[in-house]
JSON list of C-alpha atoms in Angstrom, two decimals:
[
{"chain": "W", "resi": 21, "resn": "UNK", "atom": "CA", "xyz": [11.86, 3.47, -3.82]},
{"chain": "W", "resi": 22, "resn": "UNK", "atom": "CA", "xyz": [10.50, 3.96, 0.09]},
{"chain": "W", "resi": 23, "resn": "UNK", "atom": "CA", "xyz": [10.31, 1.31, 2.10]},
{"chain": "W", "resi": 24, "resn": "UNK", "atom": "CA", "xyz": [6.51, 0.80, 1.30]},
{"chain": "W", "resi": 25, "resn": "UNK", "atom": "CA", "xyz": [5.61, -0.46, -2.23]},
{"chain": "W", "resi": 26, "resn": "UNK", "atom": "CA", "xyz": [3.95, 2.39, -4.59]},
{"chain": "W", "resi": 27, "resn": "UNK", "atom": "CA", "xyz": [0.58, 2.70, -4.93]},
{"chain": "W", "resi": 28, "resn": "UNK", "atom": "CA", "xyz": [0.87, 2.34, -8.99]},
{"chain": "W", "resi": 29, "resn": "UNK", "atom": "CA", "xyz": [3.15, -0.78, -8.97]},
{"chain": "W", "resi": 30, "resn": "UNK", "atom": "CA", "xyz": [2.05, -4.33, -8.41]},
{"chain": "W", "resi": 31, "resn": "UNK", "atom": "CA", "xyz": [3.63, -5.27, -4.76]},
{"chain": "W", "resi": 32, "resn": "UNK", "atom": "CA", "xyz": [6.18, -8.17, -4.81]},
{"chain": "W", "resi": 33, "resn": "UNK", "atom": "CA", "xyz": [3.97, -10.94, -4.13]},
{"chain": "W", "resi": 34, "resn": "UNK", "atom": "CA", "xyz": [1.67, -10.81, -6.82]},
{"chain": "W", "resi": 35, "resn": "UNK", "atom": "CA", "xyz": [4.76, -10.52, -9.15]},
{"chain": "W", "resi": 36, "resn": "UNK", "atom": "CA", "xyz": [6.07, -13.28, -7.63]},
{"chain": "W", "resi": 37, "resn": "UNK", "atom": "CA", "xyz": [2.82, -14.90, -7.93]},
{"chain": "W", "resi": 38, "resn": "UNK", "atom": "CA", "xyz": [2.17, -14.47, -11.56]},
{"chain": "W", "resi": 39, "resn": "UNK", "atom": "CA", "xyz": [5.40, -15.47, -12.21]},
{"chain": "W", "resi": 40, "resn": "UNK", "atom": "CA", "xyz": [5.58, -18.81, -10.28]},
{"chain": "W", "resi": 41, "resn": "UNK", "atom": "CA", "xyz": [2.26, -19.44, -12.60]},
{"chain": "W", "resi": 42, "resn": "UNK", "atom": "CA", "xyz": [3.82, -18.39, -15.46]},
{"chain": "W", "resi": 43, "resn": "UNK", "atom": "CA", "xyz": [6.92, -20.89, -14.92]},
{"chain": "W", "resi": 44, "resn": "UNK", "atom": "CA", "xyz": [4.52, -23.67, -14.34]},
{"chain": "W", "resi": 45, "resn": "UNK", "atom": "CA", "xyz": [2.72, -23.20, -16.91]},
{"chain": "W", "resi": 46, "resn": "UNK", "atom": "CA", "xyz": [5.96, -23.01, -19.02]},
{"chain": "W", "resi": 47, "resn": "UNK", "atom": "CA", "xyz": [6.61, -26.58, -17.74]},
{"chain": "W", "resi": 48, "resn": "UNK", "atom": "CA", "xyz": [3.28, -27.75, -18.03]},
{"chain": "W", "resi": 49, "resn": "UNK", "atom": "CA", "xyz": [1.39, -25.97, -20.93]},
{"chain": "W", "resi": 50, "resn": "UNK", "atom": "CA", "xyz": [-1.99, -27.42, -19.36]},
{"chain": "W", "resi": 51, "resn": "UNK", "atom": "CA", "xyz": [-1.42, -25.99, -15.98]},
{"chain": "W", "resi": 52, "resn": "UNK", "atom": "CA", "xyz": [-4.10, -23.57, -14.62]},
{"chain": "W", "resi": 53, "resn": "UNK", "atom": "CA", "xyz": [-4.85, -21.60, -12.01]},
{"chain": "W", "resi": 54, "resn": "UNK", "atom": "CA", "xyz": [-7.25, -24.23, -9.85]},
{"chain": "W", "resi": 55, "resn": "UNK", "atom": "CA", "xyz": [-4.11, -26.40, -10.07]},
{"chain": "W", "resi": 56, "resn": "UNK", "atom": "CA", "xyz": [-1.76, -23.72, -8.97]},
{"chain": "W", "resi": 57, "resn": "UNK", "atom": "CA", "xyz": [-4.46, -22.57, -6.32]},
{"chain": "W", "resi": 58, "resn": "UNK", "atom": "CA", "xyz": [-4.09, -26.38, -5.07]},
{"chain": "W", "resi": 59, "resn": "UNK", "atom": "CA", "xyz": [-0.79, -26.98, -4.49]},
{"chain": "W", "resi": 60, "resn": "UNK", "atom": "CA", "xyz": [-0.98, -23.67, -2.30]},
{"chain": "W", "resi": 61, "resn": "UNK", "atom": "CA", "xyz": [-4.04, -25.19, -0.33]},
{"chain": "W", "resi": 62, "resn": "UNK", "atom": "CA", "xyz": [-5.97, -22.20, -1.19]},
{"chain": "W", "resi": 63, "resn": "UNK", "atom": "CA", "xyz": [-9.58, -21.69, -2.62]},
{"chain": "W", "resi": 64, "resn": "UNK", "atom": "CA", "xyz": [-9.11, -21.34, -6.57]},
{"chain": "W", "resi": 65, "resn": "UNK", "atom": "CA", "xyz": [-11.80, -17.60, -6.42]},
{"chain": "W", "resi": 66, "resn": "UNK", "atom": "CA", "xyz": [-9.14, -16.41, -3.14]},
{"chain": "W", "resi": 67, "resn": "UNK", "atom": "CA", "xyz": [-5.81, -16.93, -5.63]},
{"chain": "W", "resi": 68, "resn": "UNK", "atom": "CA", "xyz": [-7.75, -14.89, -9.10]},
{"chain": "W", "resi": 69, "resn": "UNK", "atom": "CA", "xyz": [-8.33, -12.30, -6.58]},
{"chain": "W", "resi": 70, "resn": "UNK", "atom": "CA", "xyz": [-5.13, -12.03, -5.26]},
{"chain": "W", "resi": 71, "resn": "UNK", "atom": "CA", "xyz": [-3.68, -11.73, -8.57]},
{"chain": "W", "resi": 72, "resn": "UNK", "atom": "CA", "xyz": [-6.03, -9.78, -10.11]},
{"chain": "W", "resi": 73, "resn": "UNK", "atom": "CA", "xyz": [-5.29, -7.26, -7.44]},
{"chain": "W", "resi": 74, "resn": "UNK", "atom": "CA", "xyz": [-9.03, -7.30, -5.88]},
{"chain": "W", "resi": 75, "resn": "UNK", "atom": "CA", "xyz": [-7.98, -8.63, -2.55]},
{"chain": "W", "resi": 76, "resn": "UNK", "atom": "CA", "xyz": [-4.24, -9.27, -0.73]},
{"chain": "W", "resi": 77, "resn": "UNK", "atom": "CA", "xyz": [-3.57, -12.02, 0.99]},
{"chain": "W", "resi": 78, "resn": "UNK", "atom": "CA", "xyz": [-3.85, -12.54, 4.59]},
{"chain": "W", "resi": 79, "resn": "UNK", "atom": "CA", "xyz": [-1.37, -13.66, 7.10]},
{"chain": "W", "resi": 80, "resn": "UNK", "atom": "CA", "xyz": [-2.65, -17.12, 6.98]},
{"chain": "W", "resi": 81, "resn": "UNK", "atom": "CA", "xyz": [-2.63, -17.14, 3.25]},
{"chain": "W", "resi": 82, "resn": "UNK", "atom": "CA", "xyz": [0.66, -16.02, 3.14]},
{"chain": "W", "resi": 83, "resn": "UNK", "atom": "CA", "xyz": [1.86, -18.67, 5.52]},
{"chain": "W", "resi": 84, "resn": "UNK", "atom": "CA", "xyz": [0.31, -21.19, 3.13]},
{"chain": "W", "resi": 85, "resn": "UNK", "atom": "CA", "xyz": [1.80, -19.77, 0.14]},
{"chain": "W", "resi": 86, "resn": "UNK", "atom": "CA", "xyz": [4.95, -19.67, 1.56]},
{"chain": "W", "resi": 87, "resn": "UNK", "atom": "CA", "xyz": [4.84, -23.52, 2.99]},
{"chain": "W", "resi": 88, "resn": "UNK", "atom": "CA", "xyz": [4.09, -24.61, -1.10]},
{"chain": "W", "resi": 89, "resn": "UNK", "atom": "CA", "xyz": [6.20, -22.99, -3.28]},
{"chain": "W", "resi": 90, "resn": "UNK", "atom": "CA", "xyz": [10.13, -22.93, -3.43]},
{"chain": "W", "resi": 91, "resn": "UNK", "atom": "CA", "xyz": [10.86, -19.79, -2.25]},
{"chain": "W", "resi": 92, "resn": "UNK", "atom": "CA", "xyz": [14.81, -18.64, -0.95]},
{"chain": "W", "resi": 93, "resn": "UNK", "atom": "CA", "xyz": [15.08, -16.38, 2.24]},
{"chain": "W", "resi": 94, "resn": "UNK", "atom": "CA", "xyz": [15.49, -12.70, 0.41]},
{"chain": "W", "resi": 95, "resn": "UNK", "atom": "CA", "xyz": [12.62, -13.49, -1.87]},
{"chain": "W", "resi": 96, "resn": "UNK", "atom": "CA", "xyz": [10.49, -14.41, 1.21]},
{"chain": "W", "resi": 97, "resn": "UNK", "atom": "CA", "xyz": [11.24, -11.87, 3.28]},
{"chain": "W", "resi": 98, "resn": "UNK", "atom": "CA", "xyz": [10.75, -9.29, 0.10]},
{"chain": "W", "resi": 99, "resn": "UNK", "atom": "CA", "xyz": [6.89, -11.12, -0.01]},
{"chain": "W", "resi": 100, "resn": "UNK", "atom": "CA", "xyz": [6.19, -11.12, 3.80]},
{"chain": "W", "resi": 101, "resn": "UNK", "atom": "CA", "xyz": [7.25, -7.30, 3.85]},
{"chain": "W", "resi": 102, "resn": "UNK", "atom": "CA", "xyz": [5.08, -6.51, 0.20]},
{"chain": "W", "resi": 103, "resn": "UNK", "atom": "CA", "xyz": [2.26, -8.06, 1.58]},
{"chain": "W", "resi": 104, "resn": "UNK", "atom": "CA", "xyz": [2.57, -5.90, 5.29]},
{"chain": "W", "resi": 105, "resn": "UNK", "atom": "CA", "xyz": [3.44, -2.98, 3.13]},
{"chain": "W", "resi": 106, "resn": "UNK", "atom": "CA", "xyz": [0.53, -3.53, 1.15]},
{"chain": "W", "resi": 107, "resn": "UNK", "atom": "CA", "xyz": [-2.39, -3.76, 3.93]},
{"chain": "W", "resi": 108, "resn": "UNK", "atom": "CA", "xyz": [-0.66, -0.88, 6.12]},
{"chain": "W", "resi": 109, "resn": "UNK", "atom": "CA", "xyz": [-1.43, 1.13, 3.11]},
{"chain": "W", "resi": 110, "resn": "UNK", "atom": "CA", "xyz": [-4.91, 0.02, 2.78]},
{"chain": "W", "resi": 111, "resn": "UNK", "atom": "CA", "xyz": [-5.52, 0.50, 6.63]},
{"chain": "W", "resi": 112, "resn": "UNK", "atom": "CA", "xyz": [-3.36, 3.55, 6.97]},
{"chain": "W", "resi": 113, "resn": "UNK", "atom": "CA", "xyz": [-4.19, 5.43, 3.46]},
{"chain": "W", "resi": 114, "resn": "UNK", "atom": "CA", "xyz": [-2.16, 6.43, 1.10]},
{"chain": "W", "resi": 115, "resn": "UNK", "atom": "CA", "xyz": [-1.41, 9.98, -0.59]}
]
C-alpha cells in the first residue's frame, strides 16, 4: 500500500473511530454517538460526518480527538498521517 491511504478504503481514523464506538458501546450497550461525540468535546452532527465519511476532520479536531481517547504512539501517528493523507488527496486530487 503507498504511503497515502486508497481512495476505496476507509482511512485509519475513521476505522479507528468506529471502532473506539464500537468498544464502548460493547461496554456500555446504551452508549451513543452524542455521548461518544462528548467525551471528544466535539459537536455530535461534526463526529456522524466524520464517520459517515461526509467530512474529515480538521487539525483542531484531531487534536481534540486525540487529547480524549486512549490512544498509544504508533496508532496516533498512523491517525495524524490518515487524516494528512486524507485532505492532501482531497486538495491535491486523486487518480
Amino acid at each position: 500500500m503507498s504511503h497515502l491511504e486508497k481512495k476505496s478504503e476507509s482511512p485509519f481514523f475513521r476505522e479507528f473511530l468506529l471502532q473506539e464506538l464500537t468498544r464502548r458501546k460493547g461496554v456500555n450497550r446504551a452508549y451513543s454517538l452524542r455521548a461518544f461525540a462528548k467525551a471528544m468535546n466535539l459537536n455530535p452532527a461534526t463526529l456522524s460526518q466524520i464517520l459517515s465519511g461526509k467530512a474529515n476532520p480538521t487539525l483542531r479536531t484531531t487534536k481534540k480527538i486525540l487529547e480524549a481517547i486512549s490512544i498509544d504512539s504508533r496508532n496516533r501517528r498512523r491517525f495524524i498521517h490518515s487524516v494528512i493523507a486524507t485532505e492532501l488527496q482531497k486538495v491535491l486530487g486523486s487518480s
